[in-house]
CSV table of C-alpha atoms in Angstrom, one decimal:
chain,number,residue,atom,x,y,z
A,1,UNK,CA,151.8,82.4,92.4
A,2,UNK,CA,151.8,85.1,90.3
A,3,UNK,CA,150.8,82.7,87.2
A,4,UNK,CA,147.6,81.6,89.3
A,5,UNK,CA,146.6,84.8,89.6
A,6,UNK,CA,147.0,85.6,85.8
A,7,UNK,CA,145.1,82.3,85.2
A,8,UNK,CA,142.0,83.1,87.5
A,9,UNK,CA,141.6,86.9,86.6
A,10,UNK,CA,141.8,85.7,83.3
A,11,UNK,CA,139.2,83.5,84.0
A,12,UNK,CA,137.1,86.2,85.9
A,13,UNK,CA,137.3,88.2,82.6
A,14,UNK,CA,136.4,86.2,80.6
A,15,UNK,CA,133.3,85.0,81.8
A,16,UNK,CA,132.2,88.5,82.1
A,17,UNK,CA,132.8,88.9,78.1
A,18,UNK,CA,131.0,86.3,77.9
A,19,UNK,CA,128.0,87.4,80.1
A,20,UNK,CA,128.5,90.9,78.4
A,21,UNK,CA,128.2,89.2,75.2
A,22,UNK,CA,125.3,87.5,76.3
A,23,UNK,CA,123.4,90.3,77.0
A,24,UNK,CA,124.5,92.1,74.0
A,25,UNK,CA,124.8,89.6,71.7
A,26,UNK,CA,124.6,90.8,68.3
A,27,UNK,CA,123.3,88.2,66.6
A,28,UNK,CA,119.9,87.9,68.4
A,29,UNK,CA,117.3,90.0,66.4
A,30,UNK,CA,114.3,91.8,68.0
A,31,UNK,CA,111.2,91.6,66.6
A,32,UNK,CA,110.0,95.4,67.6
A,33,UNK,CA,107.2,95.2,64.7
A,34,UNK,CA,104.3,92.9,65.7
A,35,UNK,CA,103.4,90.8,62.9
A,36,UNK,CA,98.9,91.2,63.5
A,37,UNK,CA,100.5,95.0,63.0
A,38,UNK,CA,100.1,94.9,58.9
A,39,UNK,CA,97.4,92.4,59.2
A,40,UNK,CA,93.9,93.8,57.3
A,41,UNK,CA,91.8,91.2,59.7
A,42,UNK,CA,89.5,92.8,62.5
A,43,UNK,CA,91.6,93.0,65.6
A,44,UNK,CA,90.7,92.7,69.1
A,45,UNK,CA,92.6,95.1,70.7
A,46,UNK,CA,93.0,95.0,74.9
A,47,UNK,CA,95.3,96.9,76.8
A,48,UNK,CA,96.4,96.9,80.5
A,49,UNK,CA,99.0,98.3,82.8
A,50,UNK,CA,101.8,96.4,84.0
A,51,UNK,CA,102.4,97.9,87.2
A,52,UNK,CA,101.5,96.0,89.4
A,53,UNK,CA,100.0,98.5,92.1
A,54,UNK,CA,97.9,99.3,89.1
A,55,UNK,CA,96.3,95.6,88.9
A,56,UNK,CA,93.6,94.2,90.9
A,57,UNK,CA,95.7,91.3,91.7
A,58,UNK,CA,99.7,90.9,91.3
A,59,UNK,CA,101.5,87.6,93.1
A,60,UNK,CA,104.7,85.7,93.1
A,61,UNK,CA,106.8,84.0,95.7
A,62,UNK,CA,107.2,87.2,97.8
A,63,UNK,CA,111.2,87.5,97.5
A,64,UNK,CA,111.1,88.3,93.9
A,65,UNK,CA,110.7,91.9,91.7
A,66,UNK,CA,108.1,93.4,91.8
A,67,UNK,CA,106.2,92.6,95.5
A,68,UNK,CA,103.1,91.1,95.6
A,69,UNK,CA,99.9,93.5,95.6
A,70,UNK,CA,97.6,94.0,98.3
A,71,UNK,CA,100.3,92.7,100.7
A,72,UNK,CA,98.5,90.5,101.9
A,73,UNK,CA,98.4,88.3,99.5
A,74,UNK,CA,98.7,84.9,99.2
A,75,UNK,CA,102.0,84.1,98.0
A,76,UNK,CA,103.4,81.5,95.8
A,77,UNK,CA,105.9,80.4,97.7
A,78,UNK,CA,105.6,76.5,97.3
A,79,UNK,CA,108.6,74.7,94.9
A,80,UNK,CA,106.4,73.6,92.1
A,81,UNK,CA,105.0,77.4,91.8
A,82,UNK,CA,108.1,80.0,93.0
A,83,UNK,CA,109.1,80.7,90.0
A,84,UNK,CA,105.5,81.8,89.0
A,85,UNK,CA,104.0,85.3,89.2
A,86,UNK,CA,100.3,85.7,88.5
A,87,UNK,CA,98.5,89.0,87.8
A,88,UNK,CA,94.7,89.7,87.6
A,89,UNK,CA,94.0,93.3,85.9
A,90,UNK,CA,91.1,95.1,84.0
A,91,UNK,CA,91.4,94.9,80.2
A,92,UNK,CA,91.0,98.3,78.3
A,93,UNK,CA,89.7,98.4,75.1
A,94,UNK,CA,91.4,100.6,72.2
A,95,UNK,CA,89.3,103.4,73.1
A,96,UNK,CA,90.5,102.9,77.0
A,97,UNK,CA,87.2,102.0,78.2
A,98,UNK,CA,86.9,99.4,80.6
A,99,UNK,CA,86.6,96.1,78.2
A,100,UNK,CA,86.6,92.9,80.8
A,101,UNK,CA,89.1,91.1,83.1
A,102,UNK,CA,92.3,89.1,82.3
A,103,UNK,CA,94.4,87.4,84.3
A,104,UNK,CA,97.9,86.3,82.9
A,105,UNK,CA,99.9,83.5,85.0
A,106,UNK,CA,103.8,83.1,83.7
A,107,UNK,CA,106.0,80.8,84.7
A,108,UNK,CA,110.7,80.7,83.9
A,109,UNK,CA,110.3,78.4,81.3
A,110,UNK,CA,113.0,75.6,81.0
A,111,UNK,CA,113.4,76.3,76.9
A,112,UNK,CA,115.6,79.2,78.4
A,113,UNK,CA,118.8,78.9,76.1
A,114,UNK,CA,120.8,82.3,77.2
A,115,UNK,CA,123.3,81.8,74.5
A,116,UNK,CA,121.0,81.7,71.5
A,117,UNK,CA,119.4,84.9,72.9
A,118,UNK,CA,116.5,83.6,74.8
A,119,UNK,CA,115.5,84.1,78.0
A,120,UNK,CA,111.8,82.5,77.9
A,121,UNK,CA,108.8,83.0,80.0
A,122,UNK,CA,106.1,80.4,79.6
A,123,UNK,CA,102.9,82.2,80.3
A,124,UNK,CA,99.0,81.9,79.4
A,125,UNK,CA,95.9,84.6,79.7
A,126,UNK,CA,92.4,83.9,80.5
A,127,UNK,CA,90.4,86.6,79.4
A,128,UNK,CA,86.7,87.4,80.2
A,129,UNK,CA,85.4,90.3,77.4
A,130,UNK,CA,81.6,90.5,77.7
A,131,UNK,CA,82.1,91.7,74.3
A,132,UNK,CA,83.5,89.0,73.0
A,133,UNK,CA,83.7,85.7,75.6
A,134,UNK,CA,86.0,84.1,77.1
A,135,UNK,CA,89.9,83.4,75.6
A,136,UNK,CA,92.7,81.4,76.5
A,137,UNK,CA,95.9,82.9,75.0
A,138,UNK,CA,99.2,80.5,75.6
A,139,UNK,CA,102.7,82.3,74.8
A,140,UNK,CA,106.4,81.9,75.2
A,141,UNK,CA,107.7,85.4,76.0
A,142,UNK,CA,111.1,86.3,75.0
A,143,UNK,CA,112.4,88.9,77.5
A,144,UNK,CA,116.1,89.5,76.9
A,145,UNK,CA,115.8,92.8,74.7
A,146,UNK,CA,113.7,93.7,77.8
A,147,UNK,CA,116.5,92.7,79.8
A,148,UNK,CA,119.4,94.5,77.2
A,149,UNK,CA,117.3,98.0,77.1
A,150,UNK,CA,115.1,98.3,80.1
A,151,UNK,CA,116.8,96.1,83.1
A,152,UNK,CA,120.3,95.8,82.7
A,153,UNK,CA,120.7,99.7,82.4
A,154,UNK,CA,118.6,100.5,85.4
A,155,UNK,CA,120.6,98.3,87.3
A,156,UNK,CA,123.7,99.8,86.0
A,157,UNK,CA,122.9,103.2,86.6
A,158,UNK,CA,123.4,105.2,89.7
A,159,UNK,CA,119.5,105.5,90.8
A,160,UNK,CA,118.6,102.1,89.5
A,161,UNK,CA,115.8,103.1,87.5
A,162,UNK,CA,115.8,103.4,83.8
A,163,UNK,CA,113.5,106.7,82.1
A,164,UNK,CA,113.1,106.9,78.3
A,165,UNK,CA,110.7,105.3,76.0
A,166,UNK,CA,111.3,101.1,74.8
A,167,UNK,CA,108.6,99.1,72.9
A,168,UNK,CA,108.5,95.5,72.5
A,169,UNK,CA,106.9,92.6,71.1
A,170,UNK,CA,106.8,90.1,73.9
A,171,UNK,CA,105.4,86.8,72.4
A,172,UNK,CA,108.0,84.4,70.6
A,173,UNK,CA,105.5,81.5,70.1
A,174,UNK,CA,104.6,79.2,69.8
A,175,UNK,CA,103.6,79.7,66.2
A,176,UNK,CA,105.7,80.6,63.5
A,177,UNK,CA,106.8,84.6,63.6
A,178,UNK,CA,106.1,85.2,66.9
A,179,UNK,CA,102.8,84.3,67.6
A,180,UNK,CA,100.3,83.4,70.0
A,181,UNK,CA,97.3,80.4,70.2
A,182,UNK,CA,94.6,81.7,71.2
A,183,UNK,CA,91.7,79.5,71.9
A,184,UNK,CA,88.0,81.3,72.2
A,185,UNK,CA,85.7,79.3,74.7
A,186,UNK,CA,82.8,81.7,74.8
A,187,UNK,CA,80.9,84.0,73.0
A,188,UNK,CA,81.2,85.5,69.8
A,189,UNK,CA,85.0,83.9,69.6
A,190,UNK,CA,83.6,80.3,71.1
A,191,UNK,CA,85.4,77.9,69.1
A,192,UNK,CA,87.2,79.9,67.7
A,193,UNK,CA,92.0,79.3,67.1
A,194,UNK,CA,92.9,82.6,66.1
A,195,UNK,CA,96.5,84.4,66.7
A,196,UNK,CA,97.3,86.9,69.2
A,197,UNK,CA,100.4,89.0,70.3
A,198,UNK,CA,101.3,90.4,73.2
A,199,UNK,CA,103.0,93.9,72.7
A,200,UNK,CA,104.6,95.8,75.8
A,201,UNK,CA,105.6,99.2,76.4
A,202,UNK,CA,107.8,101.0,79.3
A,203,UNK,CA,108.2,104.2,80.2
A,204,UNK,CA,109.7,104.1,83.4
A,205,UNK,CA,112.0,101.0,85.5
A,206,UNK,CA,113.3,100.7,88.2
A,207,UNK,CA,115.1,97.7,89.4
A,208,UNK,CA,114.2,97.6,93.2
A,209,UNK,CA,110.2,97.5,92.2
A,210,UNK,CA,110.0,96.7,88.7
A,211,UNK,CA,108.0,98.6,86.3
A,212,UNK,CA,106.8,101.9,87.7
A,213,UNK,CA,105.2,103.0,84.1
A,214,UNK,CA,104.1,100.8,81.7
A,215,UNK,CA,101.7,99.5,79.7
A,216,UNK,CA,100.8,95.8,78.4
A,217,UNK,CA,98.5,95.4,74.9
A,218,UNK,CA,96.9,92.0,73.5
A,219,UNK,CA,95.9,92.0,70.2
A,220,UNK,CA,94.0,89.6,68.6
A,221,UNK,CA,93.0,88.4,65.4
A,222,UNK,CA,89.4,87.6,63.9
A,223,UNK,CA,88.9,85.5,61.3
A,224,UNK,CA,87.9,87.4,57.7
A,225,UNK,CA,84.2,86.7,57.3
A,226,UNK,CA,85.1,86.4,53.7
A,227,UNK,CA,87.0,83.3,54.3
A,228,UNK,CA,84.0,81.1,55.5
A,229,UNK,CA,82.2,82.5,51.8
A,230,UNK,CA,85.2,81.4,50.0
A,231,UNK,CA,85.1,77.8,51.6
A,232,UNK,CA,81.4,77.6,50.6
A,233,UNK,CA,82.5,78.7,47.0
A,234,UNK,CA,84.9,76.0,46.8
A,235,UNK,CA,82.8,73.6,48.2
S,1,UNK,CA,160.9,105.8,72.3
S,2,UNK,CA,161.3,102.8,74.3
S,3,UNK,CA,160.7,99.2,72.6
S,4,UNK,CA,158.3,97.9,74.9
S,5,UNK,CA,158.2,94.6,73.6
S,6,UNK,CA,162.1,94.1,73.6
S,7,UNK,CA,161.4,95.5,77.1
S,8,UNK,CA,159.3,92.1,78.5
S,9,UNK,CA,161.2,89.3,79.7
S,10,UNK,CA,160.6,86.1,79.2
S,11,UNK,CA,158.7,85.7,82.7
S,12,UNK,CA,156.2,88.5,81.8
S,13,UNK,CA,155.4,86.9,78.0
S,14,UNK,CA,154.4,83.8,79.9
S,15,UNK,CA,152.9,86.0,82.8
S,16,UNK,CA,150.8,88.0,79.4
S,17,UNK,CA,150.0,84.2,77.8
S,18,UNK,CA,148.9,83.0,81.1
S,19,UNK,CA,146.5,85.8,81.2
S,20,UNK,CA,145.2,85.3,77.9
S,21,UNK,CA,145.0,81.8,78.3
S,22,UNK,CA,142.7,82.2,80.9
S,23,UNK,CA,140.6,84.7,79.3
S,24,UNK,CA,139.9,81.6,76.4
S,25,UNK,CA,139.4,78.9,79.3
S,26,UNK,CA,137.0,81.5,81.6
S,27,UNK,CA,135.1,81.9,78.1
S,28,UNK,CA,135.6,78.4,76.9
S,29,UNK,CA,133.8,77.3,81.1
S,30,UNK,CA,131.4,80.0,81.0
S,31,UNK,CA,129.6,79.1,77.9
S,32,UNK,CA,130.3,75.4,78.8
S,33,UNK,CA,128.2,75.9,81.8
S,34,UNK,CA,125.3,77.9,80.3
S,35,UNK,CA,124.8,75.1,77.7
S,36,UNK,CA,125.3,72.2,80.3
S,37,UNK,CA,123.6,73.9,82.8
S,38,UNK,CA,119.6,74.4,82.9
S,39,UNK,CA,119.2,78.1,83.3
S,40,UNK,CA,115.8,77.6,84.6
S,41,UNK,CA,115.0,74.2,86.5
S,42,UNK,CA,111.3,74.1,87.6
S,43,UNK,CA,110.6,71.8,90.5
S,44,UNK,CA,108.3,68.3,89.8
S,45,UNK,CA,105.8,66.7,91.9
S,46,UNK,CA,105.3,63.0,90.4
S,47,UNK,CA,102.1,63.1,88.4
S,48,UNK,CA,99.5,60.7,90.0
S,49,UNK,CA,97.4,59.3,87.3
S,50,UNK,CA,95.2,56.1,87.5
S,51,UNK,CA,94.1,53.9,84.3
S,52,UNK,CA,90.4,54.7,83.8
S,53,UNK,CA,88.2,52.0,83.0
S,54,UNK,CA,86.7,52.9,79.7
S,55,UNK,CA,90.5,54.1,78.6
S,56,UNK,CA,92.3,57.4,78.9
S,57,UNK,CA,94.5,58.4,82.4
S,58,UNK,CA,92.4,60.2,85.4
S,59,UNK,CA,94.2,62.8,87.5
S,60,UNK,CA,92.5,64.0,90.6
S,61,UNK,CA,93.5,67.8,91.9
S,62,UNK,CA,91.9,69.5,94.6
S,63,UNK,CA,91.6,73.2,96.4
S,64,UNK,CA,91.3,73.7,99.5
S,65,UNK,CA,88.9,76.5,100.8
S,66,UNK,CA,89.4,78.9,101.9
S,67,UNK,CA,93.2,78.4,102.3
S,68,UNK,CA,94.0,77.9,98.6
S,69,UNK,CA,91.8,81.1,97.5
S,70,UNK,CA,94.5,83.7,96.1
S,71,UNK,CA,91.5,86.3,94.6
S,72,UNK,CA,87.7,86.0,95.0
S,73,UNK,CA,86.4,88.3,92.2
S,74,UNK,CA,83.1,90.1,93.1
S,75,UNK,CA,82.2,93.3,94.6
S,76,UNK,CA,81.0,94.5,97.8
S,77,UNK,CA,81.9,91.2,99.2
S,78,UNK,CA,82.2,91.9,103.5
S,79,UNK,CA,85.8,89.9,103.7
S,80,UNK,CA,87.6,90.7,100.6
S,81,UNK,CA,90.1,88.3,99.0
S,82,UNK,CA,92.9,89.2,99.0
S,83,UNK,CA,92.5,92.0,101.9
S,84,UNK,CA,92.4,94.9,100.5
S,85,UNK,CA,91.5,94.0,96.9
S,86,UNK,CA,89.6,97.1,95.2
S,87,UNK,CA,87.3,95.0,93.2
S,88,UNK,CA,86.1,97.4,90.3
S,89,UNK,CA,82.2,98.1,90.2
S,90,UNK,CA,81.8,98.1,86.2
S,91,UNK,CA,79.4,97.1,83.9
S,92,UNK,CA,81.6,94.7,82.1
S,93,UNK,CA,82.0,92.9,85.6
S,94,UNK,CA,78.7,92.6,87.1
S,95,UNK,CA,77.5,89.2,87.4
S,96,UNK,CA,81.3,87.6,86.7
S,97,UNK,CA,83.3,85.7,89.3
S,98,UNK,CA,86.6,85.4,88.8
S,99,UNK,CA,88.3,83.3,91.2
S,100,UNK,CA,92.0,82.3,91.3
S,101,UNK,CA,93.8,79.5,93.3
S,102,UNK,CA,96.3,77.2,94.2
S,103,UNK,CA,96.1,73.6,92.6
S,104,UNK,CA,97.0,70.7,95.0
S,105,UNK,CA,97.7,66.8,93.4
S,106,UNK,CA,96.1,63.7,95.2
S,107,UNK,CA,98.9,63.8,98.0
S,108,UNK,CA,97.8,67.4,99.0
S,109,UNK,CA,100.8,69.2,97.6
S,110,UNK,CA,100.9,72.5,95.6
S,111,UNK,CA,101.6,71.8,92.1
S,112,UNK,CA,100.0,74.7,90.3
S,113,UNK,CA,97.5,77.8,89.8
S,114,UNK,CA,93.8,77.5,88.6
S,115,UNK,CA,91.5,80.4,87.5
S,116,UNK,CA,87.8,80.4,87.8
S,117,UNK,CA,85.5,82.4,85.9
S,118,UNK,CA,81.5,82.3,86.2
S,119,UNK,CA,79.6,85.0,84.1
S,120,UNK,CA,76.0,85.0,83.5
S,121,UNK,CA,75.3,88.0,81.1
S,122,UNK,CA,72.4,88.6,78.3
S,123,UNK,CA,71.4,85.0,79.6
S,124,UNK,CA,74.3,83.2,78.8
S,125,UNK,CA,76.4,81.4,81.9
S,126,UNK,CA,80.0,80.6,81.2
S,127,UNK,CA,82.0,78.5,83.6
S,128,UNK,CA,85.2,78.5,82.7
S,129,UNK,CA,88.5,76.8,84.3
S,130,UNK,CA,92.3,77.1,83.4
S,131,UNK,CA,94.6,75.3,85.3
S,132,UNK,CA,98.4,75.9,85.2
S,133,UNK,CA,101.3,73.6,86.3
S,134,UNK,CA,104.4,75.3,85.8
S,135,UNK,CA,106.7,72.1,84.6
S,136,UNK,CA,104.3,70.9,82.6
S,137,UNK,CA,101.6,73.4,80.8
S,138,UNK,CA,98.4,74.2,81.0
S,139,UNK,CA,94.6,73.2,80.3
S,140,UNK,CA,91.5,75.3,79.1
S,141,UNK,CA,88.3,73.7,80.3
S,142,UNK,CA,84.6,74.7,79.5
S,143,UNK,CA,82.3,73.4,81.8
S,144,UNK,CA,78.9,72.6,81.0
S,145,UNK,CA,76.9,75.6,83.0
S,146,UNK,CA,74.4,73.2,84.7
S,147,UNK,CA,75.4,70.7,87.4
S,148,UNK,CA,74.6,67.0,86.7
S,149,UNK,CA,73.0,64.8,89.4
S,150,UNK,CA,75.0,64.3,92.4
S,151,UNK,CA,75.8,67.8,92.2
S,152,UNK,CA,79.2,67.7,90.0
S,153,UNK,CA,79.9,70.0,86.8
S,154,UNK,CA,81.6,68.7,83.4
S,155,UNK,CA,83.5,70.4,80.8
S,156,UNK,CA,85.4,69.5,77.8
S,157,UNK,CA,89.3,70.2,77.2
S,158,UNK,CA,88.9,73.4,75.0
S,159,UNK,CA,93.1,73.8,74.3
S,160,UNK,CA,96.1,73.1,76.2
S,161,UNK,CA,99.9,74.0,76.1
S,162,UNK,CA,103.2,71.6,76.2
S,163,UNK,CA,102.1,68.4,78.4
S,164,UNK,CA,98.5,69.0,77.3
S,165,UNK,CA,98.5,70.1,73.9
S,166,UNK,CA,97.8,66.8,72.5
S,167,UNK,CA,95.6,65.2,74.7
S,168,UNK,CA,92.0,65.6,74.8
S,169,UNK,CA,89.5,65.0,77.4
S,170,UNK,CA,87.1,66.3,80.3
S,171,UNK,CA,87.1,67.7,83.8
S,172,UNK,CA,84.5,67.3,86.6
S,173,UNK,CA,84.1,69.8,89.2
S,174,UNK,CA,82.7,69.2,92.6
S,175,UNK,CA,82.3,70.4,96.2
S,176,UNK,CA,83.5,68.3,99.1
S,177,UNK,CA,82.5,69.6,102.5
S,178,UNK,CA,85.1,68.5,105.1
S,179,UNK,CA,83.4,65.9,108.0
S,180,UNK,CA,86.2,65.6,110.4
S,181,UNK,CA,85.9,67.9,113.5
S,182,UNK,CA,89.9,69.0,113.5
S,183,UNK,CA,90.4,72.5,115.0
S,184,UNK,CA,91.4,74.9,111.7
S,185,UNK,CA,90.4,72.1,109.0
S,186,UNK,CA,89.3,73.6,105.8
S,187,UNK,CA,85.7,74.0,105.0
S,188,UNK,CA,85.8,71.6,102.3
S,189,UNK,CA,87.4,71.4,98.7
S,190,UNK,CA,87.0,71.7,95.7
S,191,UNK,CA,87.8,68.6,94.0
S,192,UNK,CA,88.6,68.7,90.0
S,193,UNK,CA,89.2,64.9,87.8
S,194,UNK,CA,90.8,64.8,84.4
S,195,UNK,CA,90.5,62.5,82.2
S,196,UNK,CA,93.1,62.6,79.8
S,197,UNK,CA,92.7,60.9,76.4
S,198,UNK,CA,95.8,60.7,73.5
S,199,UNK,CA,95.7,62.5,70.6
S,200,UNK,CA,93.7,59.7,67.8
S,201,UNK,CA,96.3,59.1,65.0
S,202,UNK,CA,94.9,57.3,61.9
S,203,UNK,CA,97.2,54.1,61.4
S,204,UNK,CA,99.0,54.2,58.4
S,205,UNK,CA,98.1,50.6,56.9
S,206,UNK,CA,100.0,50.7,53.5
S,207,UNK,CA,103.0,50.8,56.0
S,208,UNK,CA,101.3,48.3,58.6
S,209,UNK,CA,101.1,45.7,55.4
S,210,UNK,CA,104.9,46.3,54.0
S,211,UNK,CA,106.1,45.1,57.8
């Protein structure tokens, strides 16, 4: 009997290295430093808050982190959309003036692959910038250094909130170095494929209602004018 | 001092290797599992698609209103949507209606999200869907801003992600009113058709002729 037990707490331990490992697997690299960050292109820059209580609009299937905003409403609670938040919110420009409206949909992606060090959100934007027209931004999101310095210590600690100061760069792909496609439907960016990261900041976590201070940023790439006189050159 | 190891007998080396041994196996079964395993496993509604005539696959989706509506975007409206929703009153946002719902397939089932955007500023009208199904991806559509005859709208595929990155194609948009008389039917809904078309790849005939 007493081998059994041996065997199974042996077991229990070492799944939990493993998960521990997981978590803080060394050999998973973060990518802190967006890569539009050195770029000398015109950037679009639009920022937002992640709370949701902040947002105009903030949804999911009702049992998950953080609850829905109003209350009342409408849930995604149906199998083909649970695992699928959606959030409407005012986009700020970079001088924090009220820029236009973006609503970002995101959805547990399937490429999920916890042991190479990727825990993968599949999730698009539609922004509306009177400024510039209308975008479609599509993203994988890699959120396990979220997880490793934001979530798993608020969970562990006593209150369940996390305090301190953690910045990210969210998007993974689906282009080379972590970037986003971003398509331009309208507007001054109508027709437009240009690159775009997603960049989020945390100040304050807490792991019964999600993010209590934080703040989301979109940057976006232009094309260099100079480019379309260089192909004339060639031409 | 005491010679611990002289100290175990053979029962508690075993005991000690049991232990260990299971450490390796719980390991060994844990990462086992998370390759195995799909962390993640979004649920799948069986895509109804029909062989259009002219080529290309058509896929009908529709909306029920107002049951489907998850955010009506405009101030000042009497019933907001969602209750509650504090609608801001800016400059950016006057004359833009952002609507978001949830997508139904042919058989009337919930298979995804869709955003709606209307703007009409400095003379230009935008009408813009997005349409997202969680297993499969998503599509950008811009719809032409007038309606055609028989009161329908049609856009082009602008971009799309997984399922629909390759494909081209165009949407229609039209309003159904509901005719049957059943207590608590839906006023109508919004029906939206795809039609898909494949990615054109130039045949290679050097490698056509060799076969």
């Amino acid at each position: 009997m007493k081998y059994v037990v041996a065997l199974v707490l042996g077991l229990i331990i070492g799944a939990a290295i493993l998960a521990v490992g997981v978590v803080y697997n060394p050999f998973t690299v973060d990518r802190v430093l967006s890569p539009l960050s050195v770029t000398e292109a015109q950037v679009i820059v639009l920022k937002f808050s992640r709370v949701p209580a902040e947002s105009l609009v903030y949804t999911n299937n009702g049992d998950s982190v953080p609850s829905p905003y109003p209350e009342k409403v409408l849930q995604l609670w149906e199998a083909p959309i649970r695992k699928t938040s959606a959030m409407a919110t005012v986009m700020r420009d970079a001088r924090n003036q009220p820029a236009g409206i973006g609503i970002k949909i995101s959805s547990l992606s399937e490429s999920t692959h916890l042991l190479r060090g990727e825990a993968i959100v599949d999730s698009i934007w539609y922004v509306y910038a009177p400024q510039h027209g209308s975008m479609f931004i599509q993203q994988t999101e890699n959120y396990l250094p979220f997880v490793r310095e934001v979530a798993f210590p608020a969970w562990k600690s006593a209150a369940n909130s996390w305090r301190g100061t953690w910045m990210g760069n969210m998007t993974s792909g689906p282009g080379a170095l972590g970037i986003a496609a971003v398509s331009g439907g309208s507007g001054r960016v109508k027709g437009l494929d240009l690159d775009g990261v997603e960049t989020l900041s945390v100040r304050a976590f807490s792991a019964d209602a999600g993010f209590v201070a934080a703040e989301g940023q979109l940057l976006i790439e232009l094309p260099d004018p100079s480019d379309d006189e260089e192909d004339v050159l060639v031409r | 001092m005491p010679d611990l190891a002289s100290e175990l007998t053979s029962g508690g080396t075993v005991l000690i290797r049991t232990f260990f041994v299971g450490i390796v196996l719980g390991l060994a079964a844990a990462a086992g599992a998370l390759y195995a395993i799909p962390v993640v496993d979004q649920a799948r509604e069986v895509s109804i698609t029909k062989v259009a005539p002219n080529g290309g696959n058509v896929e009908v989706f529709r909306i029920d209103i107002p049951t489907d509506r998850v955010m009506v975007g405009p101030a000042g409206q009497a019933k907001p949507v969602p209750p509650g929703l504090q609608w801001p009153n800016i400059e950016e946002l006057s004359g833009v209606r952002t609507e978001m719902f949830k997508v139904r397939n042919a058989r009337g089932l919930v298979i995804g999200v869709a955003i709606r955007n209307a703007a009409t500023k400095e003379g230009q009208n935008v009408i813009d869907w997005v349409l997202h199904f969680p297993a499969r991806g998503s599509v950008f559509v811009n719809m032409d801003a007038a309606p055609h005859e028989g009161g329908y709208r049609i856009g082009g595929f602008r971009a799309g992600s997984r399922e629909f990155a390759t494909l081209s194609g165009s949407m229609t948009e039209r309003w159904v009113a509901n005719t049957s008389e059943e207590e608590g039917a839906p006023a109508g809904h919004i029906e939206l058709q795809a039609t898909y078309v494949g990615e054109l790849k130039p045949l290679d005939l050097a490698e056509e002729s060799v076969e």
